[in-house]
Coordinates of N, CA and C in Angstrom, one line a residue:
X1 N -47.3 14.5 -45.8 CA -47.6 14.6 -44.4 C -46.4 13.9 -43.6
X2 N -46.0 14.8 -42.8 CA -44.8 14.2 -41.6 C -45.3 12.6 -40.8
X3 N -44.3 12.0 -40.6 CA -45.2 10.9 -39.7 C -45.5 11.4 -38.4
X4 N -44.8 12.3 -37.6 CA -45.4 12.2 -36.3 C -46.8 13.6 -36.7
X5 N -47.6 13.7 -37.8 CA -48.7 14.4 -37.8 C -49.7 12.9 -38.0
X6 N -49.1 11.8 -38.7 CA -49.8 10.6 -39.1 C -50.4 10.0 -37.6
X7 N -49.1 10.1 -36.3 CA -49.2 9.7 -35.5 C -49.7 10.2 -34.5
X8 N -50.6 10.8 -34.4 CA -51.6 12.1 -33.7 C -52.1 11.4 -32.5
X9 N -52.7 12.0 -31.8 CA -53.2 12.1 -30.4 C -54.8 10.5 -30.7
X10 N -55.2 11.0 -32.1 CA -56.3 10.0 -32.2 C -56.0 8.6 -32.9
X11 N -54.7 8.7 -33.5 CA -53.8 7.2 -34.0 C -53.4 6.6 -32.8
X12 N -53.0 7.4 -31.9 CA -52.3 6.6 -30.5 C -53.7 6.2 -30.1
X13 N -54.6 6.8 -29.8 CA -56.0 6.4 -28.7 C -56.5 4.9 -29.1
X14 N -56.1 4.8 -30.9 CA -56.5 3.5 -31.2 C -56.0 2.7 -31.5
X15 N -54.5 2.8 -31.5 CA -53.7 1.9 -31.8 C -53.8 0.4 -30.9
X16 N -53.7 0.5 -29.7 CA -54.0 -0.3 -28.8 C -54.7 -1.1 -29.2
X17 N -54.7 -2.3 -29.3 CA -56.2 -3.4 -29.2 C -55.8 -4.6 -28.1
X18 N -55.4 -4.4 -26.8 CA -55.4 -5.6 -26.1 C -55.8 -7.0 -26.3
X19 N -55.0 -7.9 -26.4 CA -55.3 -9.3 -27.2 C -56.1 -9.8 -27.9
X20 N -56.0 -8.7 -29.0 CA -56.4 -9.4 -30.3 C -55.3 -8.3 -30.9
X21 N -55.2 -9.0 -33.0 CA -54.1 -8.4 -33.9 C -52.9 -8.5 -33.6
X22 N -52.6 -7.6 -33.7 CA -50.8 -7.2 -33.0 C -50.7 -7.4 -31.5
X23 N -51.6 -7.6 -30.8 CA -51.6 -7.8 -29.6 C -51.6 -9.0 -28.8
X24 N -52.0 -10.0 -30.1 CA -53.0 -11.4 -29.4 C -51.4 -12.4 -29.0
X25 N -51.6 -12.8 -28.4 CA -51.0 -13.7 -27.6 C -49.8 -14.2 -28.5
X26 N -50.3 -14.7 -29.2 CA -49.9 -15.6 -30.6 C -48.7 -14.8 -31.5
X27 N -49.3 -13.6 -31.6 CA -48.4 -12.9 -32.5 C -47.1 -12.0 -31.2
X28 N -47.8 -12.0 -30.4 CA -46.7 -10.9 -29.3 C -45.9 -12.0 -28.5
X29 N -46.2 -13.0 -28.2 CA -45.1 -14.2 -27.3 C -43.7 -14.6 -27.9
X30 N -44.0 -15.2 -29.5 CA -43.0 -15.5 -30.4 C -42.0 -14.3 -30.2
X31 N -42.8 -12.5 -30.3 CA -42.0 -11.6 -30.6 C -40.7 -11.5 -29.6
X32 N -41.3 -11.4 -27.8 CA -40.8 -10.9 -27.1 C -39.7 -12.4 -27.1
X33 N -40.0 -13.8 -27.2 CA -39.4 -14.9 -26.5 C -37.9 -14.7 -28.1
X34 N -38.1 -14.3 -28.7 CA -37.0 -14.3 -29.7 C -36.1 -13.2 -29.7
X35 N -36.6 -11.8 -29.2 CA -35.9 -10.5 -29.1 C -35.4 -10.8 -27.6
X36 N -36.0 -11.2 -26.5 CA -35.4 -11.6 -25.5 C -34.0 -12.3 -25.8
X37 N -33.9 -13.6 -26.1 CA -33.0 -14.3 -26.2 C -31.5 -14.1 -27.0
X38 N -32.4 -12.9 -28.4 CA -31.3 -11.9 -28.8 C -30.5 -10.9 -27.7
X39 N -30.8 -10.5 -26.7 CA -30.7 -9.5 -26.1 C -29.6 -10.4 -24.8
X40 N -29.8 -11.6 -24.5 CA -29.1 -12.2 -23.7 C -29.5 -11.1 -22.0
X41 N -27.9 -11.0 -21.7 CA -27.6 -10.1 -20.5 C -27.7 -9.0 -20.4
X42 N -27.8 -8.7 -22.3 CA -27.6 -7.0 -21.9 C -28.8 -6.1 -22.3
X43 N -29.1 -5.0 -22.6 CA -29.9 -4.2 -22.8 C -30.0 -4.0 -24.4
X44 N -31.4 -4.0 -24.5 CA -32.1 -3.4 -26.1 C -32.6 -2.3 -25.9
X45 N -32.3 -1.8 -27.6 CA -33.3 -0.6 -27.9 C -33.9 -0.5 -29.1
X46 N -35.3 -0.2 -28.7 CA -36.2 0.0 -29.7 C -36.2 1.2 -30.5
X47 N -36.1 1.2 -32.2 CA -36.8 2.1 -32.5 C -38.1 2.1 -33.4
X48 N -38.7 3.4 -32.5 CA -40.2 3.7 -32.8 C -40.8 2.7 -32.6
X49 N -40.7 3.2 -30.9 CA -41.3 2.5 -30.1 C -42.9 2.4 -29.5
X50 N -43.6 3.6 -30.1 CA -44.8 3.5 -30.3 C -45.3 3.9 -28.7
X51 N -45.9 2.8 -28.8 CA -47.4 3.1 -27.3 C -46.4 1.5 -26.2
X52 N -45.3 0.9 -26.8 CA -44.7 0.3 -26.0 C -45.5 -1.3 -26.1
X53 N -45.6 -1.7 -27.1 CA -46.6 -3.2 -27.6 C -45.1 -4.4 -27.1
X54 N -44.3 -4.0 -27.7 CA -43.2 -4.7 -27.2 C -42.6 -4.7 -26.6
X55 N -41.9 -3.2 -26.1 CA -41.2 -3.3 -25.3 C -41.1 -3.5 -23.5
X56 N -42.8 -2.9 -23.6 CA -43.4 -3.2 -22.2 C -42.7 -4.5 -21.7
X57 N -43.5 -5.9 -22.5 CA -43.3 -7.4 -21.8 C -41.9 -7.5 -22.2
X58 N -41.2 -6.9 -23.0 CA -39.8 -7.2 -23.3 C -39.2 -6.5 -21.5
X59 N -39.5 -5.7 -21.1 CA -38.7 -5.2 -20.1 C -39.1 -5.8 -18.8
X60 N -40.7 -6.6 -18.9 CA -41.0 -7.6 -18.2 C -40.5 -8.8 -17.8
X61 N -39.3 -9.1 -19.1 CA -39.0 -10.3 -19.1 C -37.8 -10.1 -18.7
X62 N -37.4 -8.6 -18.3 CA -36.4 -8.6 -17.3 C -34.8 -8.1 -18.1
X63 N -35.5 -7.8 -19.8 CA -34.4 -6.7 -20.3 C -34.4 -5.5 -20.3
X64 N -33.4 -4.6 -19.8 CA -33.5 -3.6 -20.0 C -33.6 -2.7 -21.6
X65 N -34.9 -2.0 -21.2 CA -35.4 -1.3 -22.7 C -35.0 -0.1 -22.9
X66 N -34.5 0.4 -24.0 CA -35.1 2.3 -23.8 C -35.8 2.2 -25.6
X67 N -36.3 3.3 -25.6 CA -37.2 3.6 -26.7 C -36.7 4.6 -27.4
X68 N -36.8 4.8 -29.0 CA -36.9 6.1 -29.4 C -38.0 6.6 -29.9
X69 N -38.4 7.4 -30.0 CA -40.0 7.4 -30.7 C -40.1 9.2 -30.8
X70 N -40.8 9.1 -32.4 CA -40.9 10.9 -32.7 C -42.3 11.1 -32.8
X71 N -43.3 10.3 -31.9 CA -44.8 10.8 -32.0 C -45.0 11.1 -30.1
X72 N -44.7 12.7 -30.0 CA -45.3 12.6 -28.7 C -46.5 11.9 -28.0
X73 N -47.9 11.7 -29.1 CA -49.2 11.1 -28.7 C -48.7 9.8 -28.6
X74 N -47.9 9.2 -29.3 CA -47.5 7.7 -28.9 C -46.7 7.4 -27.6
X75 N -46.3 8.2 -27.1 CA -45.3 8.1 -26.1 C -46.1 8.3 -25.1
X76 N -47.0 9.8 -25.0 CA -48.1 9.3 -24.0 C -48.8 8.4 -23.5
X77 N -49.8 7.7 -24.6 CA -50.4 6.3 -24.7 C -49.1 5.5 -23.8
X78 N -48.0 5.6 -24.1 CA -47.3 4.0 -23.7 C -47.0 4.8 -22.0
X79 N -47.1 6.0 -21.9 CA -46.8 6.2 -20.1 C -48.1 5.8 -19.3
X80 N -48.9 6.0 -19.9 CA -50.6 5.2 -19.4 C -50.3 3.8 -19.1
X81 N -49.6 3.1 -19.4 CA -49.0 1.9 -19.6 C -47.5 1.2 -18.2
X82 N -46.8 2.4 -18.6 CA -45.2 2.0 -17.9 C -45.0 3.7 -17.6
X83 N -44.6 4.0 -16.7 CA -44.3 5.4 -16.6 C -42.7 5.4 -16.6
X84 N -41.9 4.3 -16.6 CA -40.7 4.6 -16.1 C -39.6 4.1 -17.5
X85 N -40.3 3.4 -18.1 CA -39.5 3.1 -19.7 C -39.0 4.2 -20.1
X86 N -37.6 4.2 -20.3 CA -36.8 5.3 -21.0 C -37.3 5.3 -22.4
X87 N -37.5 6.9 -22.9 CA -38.0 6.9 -24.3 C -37.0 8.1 -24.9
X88 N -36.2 8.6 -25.7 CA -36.0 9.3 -26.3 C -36.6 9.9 -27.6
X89 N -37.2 11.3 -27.3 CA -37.9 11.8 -28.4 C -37.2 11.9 -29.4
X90 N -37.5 11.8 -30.9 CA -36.7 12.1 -31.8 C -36.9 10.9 -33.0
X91 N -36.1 11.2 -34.3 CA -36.5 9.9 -35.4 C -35.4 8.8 -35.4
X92 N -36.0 7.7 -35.5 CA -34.9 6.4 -35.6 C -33.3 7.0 -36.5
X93 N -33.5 7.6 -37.3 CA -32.2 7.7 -38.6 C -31.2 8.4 -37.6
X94 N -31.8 9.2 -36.6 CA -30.5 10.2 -36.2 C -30.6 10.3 -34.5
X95 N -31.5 10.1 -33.6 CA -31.7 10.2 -32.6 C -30.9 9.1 -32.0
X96 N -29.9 9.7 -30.7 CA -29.3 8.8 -29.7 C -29.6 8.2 -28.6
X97 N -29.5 7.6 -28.3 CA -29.6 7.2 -26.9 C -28.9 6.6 -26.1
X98 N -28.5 6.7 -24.5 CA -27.4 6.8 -23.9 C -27.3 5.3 -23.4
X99 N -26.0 5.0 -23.8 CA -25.7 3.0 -22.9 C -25.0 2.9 -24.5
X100 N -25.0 1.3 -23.6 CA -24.9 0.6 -24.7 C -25.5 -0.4 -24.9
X101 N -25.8 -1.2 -26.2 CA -27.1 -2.1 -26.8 C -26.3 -3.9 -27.0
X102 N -27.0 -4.9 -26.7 CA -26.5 -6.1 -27.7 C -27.7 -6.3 -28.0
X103 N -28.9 -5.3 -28.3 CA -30.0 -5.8 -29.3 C -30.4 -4.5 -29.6
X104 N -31.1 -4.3 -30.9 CA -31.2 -3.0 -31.3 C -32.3 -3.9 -32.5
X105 N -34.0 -3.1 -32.3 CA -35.1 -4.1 -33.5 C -36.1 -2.8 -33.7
X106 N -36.3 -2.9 -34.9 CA -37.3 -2.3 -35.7 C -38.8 -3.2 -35.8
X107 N -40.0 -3.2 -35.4 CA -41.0 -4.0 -35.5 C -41.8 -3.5 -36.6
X108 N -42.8 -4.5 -36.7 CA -44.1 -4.5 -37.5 C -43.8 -2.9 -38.5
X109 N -42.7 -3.5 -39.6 CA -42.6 -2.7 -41.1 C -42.2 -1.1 -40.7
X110 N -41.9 -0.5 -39.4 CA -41.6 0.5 -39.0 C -40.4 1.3 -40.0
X111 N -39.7 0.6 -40.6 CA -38.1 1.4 -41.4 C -38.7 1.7 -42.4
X112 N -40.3 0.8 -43.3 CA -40.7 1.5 -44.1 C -40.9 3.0 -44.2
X113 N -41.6 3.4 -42.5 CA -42.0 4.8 -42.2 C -40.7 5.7 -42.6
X114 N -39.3 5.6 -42.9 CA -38.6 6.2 -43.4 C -38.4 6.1 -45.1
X115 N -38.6 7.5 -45.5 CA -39.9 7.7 -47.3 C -38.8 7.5 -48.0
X116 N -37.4 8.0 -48.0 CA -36.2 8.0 -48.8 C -35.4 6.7 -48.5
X117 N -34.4 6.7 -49.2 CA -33.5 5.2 -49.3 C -32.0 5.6 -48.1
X118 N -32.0 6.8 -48.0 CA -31.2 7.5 -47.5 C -31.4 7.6 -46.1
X119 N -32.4 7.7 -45.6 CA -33.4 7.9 -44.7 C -32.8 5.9 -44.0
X120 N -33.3 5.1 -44.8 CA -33.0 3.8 -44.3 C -31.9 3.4 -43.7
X121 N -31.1 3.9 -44.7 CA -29.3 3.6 -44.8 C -29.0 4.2 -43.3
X122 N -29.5 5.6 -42.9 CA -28.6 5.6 -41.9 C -29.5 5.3 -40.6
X123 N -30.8 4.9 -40.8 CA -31.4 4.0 -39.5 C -30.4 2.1 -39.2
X124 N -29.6 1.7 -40.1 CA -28.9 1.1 -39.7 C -27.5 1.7 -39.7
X125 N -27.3 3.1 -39.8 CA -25.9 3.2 -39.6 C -26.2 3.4 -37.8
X126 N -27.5 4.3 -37.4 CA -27.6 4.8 -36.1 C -27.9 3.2 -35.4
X127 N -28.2 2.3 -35.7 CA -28.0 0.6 -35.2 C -26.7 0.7 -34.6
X128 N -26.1 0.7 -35.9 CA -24.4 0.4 -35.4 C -23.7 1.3 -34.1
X129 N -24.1 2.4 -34.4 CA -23.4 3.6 -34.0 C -24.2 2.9 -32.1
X130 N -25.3 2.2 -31.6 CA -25.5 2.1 -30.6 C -25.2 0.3 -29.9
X131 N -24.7 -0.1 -30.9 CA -24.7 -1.6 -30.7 C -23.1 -2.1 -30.6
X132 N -22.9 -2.9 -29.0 CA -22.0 -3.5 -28.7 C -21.2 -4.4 -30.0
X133 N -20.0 -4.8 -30.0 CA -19.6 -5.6 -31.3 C -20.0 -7.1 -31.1
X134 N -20.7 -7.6 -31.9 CA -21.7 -8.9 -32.1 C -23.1 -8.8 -31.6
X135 N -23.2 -7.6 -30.9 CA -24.6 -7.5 -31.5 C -25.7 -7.3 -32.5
X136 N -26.9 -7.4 -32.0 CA -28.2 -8.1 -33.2 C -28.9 -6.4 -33.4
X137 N -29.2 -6.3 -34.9 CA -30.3 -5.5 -35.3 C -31.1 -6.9 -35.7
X138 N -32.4 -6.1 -35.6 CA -33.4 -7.1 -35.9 C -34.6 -6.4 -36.6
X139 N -35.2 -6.8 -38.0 CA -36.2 -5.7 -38.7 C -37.7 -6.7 -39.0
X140 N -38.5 -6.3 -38.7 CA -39.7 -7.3 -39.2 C -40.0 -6.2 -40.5
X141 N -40.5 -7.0 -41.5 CA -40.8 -6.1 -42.4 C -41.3 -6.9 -43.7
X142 N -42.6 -6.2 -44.2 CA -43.1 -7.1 -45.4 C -42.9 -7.5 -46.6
X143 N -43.3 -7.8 -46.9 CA -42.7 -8.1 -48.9 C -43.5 -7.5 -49.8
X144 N -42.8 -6.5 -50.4 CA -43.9 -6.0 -51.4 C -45.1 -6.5 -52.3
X145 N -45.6 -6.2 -52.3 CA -46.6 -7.3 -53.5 C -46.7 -7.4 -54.9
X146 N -45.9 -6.9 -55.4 CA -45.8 -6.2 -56.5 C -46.2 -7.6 -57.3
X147 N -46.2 -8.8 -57.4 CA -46.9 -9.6 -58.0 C -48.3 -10.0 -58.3
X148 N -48.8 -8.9 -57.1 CA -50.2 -9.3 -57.0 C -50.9 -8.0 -58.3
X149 N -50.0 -7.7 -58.7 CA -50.7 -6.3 -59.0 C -51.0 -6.5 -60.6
X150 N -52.6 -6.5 -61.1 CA -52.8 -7.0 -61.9 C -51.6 -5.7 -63.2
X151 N -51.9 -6.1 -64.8 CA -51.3 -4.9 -65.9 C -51.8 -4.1 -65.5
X152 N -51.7 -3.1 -65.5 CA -52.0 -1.7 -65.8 C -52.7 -1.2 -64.4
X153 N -52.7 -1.7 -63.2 CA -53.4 -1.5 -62.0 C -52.5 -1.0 -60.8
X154 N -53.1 -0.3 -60.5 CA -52.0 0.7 -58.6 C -52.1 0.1 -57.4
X155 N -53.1 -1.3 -57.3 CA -53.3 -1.0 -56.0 C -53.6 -2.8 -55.8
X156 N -53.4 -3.4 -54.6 CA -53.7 -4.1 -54.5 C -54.9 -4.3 -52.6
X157 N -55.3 -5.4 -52.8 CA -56.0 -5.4 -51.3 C -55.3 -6.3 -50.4
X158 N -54.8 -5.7 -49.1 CA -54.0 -6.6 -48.4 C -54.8 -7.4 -47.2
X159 N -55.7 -6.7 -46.9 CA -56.2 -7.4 -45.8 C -58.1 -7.0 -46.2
X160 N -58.6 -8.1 -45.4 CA -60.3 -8.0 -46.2 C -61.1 -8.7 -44.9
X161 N -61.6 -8.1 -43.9 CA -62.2 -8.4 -43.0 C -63.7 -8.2 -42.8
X162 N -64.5 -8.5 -41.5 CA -66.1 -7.7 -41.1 C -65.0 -6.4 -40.2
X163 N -65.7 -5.4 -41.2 CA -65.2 -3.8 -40.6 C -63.9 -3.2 -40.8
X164 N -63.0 -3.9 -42.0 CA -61.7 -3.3 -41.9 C -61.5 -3.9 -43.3
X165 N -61.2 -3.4 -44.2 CA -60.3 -3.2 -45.6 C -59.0 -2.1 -45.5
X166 N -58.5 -3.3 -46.0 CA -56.5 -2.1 -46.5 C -56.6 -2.5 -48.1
X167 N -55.7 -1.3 -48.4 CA -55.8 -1.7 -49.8 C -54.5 -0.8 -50.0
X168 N -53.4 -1.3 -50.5 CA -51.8 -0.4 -50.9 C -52.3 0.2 -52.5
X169 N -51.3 1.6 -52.4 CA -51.3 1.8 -53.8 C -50.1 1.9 -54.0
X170 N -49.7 1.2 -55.4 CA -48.2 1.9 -55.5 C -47.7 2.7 -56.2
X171 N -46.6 2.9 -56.2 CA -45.9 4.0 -57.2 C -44.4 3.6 -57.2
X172 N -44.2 2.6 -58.2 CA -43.1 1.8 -58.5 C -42.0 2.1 -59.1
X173 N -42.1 3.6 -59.6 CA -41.2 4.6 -60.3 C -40.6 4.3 -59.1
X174 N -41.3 5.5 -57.8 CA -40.5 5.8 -56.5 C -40.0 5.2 -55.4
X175 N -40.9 3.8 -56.0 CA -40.8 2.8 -54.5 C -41.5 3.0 -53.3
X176 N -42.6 3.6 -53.4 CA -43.2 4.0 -52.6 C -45.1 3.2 -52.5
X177 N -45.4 3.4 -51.4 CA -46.7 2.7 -51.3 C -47.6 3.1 -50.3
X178 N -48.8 3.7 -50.5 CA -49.5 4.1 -49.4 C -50.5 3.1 -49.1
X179 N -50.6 3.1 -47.7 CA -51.3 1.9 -47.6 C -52.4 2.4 -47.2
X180 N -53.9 2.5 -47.0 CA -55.4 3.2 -47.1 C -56.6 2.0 -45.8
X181 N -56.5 2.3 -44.6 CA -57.3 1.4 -44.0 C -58.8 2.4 -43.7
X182 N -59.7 1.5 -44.2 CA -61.1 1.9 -44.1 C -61.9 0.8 -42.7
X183 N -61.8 1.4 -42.1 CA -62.7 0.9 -41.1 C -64.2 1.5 -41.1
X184 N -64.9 0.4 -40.7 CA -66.7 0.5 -40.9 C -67.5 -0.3 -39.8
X185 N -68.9 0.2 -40.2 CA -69.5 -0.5 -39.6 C -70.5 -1.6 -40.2
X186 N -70.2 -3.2 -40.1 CA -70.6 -3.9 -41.4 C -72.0 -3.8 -41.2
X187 N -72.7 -3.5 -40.4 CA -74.6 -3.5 -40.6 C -74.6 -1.6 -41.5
X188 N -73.6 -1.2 -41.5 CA -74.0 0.1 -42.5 C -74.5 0.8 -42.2
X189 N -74.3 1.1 -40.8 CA -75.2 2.5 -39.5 C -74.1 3.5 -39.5
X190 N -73.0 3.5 -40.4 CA -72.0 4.4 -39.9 C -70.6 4.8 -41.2
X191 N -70.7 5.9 -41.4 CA -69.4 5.9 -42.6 C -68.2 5.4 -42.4
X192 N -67.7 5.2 -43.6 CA -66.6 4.5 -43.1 C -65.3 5.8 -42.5
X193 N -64.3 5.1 -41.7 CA -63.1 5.9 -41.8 C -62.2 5.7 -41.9
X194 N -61.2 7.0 -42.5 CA -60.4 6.2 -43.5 C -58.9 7.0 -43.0
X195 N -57.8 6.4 -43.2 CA -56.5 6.8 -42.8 C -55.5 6.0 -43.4
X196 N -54.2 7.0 -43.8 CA -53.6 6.6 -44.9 C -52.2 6.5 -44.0
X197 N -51.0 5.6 -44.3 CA -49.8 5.6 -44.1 C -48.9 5.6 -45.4
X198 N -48.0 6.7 -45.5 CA -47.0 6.4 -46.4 C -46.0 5.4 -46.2
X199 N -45.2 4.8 -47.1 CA -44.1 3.9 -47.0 C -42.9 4.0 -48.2
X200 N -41.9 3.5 -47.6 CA -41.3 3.5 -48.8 C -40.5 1.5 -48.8
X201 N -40.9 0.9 -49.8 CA -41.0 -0.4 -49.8 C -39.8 -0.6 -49.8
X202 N -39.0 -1.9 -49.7 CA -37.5 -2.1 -49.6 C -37.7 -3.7 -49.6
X203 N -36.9 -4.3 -51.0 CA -36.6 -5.4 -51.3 C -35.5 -6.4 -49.6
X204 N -36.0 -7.6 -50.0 CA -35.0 -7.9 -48.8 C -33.5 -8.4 -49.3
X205 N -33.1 -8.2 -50.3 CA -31.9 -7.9 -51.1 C -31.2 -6.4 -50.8
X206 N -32.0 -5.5 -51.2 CA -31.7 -4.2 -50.8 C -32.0 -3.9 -49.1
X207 N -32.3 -4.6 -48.3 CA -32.4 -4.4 -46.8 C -30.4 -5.3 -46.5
X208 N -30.3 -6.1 -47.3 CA -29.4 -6.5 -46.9 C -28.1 -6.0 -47.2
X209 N -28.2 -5.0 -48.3 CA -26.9 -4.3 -48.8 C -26.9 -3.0 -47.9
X210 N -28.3 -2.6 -47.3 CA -28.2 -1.4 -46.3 C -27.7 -1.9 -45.4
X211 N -27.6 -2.7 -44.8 CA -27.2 -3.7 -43.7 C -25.3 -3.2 -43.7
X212 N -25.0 -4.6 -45.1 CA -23.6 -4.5 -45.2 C -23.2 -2.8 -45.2
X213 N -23.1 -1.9 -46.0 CA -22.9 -0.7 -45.9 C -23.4 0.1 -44.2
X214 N -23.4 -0.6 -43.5 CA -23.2 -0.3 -41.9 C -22.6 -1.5 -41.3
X215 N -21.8 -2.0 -42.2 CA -21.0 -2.7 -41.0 C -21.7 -4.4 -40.5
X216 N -23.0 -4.8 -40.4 CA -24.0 -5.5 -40.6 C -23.3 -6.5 -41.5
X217 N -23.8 -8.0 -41.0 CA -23.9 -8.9 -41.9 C -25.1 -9.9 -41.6
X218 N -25.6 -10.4 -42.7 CA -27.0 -10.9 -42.3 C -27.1 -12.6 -41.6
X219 N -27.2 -12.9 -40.5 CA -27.1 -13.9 -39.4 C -28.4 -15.0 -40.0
X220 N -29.8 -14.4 -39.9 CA -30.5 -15.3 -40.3 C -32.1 -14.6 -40.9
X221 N -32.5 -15.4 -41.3 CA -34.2 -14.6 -42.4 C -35.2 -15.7 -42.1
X222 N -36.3 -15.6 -41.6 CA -37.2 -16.0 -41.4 C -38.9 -15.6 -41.9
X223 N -39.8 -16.6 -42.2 CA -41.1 -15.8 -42.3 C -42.1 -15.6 -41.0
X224 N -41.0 -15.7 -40.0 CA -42.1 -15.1 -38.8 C -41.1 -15.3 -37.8
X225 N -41.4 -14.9 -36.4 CA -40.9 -14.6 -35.2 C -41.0 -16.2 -34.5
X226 N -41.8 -17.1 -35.1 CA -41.5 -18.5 -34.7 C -40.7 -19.4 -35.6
X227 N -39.8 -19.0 -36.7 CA -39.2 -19.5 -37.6 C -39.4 -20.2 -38.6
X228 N -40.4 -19.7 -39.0 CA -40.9 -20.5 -40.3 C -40.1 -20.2 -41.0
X229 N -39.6 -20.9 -42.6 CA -38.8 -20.5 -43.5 C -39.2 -19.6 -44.5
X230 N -38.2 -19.1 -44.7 CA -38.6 -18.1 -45.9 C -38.7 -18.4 -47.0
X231 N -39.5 -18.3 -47.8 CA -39.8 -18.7 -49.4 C -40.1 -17.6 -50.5
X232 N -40.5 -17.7 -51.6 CA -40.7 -16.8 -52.3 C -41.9 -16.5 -52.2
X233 N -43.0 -17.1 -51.5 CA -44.3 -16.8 -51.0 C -44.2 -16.1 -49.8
X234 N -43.4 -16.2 -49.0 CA -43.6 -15.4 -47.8 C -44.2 -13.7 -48.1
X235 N -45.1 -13.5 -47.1 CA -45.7 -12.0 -47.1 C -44.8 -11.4 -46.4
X236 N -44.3 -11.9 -45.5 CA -42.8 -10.7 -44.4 C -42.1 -11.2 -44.1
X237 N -41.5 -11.0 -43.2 CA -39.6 -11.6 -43.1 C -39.4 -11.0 -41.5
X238 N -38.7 -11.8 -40.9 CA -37.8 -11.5 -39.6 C -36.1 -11.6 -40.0
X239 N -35.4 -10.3 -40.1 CA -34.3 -10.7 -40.3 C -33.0 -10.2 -39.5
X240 N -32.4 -11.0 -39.1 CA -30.9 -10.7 -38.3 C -29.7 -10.6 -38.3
X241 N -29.8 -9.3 -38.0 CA -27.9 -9.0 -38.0 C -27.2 -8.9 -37.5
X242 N -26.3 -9.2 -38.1 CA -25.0 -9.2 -36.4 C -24.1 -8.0 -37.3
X243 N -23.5 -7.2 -36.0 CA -22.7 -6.3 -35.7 C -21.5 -6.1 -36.2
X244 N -20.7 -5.7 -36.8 CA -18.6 -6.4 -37.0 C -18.2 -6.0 -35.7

């Protein structure tokens, strides 16, 4: 399945959760007060930019944004929102957009949505190709779990709530991992439903050689958007590059 069929008219309606998750105070302040400060004087751009979770208060805080994004239903959702945020339709690897950048960020595991390695490689060459010299790409993105995963087993559970189970499967030949969210109703008045996201997983060793091979050198790695350090425990990574 294509991602913009993943990202349909009924994935945008519910993407949105207004302050709570991805949205809650806590997780979106660190984002915008750190991509801000990357961005200085000049203008960023998002790719796959979704329903606009970021880039909205990012443009609030008085940077200029444009967007790329290849799910028309997500682009809608985010005009409900901002009608005047420049968006270019099209996929992060190849799609342009007009200016010039000193910040250029991929959010919440988005480069995974590109399934090949090839596919990746040139989402930071199209970085470069829009980014001023010393400017920032910037990628949030998780850490595989491949430790968690008992012998002989595909799948691990990543998240375990009232009304929401994820559970990744992998396929470690390909590098690849589908992630499976079942949402419910926990009194059991309602089946569950279920939707799947492909990915393709990417070591943060191998994010850093895609990096150099665009020109990229890696500035700094963090386990979150308020700077926690990174360890070999960390679940995801904030990481920064600067431009040649």
């Amino acid at each position: 399945m294509r991602q913009d069929q993943i990202w349909d008219a009924e994935a945008a309606r519910r993407y949105d959760t207004p302050g709570t998750g991805m949205f809650a105070p806590d997780v979106l302040g660190p984002t915008v007060d750190k991509l801000a400060a990357l961005a200085g004087d000049g203008a960023a751009l998002e790719f796959a930019v979704g329903t606009g979770r970021v880039a909205i208060p990012l443009r609030e805080r008085g940077v200029p944004v444009t967007g790329i994004e290849l799910s028309q239903p997500m682009i809608d959702q985010l005009r409900t929102k901002d009608a005047d945020l420049p968006v270019i339709v099209g996929d992060m690897a190849t799609a342009e957009a007009p200016g010039r950048f000193t910040l250029a960020y991929l959010v919440f595991n988005t480069i995974a949505n590109l399934l090949t390695q090839r596919e990746q490689v040139e989402c930071f060459r199209n970085a470069a190709r829009h980014l001023d010299p010393g400017g920032h790409f910037v990628i949030e993105l998780w850490v595989p779990e491949l430790r968690k995963l008992p012998l002989g087993a595909p799948a691990t559970v990543f998240s375990s709530e009232p009304g929401y189970l994820g559970v990744d499967t992998y396929d470690t030949v390909n590098q690849r991992v589908v992630s499976h969210h079942f949402t419910f109703d926990p009194d059991y008045r309602r089946e569950a439903r279920v939707s799947r996201t492909p990915h393709r997983y990417i070591w943060p060793a191998e994010l850093d050689l895609m990096a150099e091979l665009a020109g990229f050198e890696l500035e700094s790695r963090h386990a979150d958007w308020s700077g926690a350090p990174f360890t070999a425990d960390s679940r995801s990574h904030v990481s920064v590059y600067r431009a040649g």
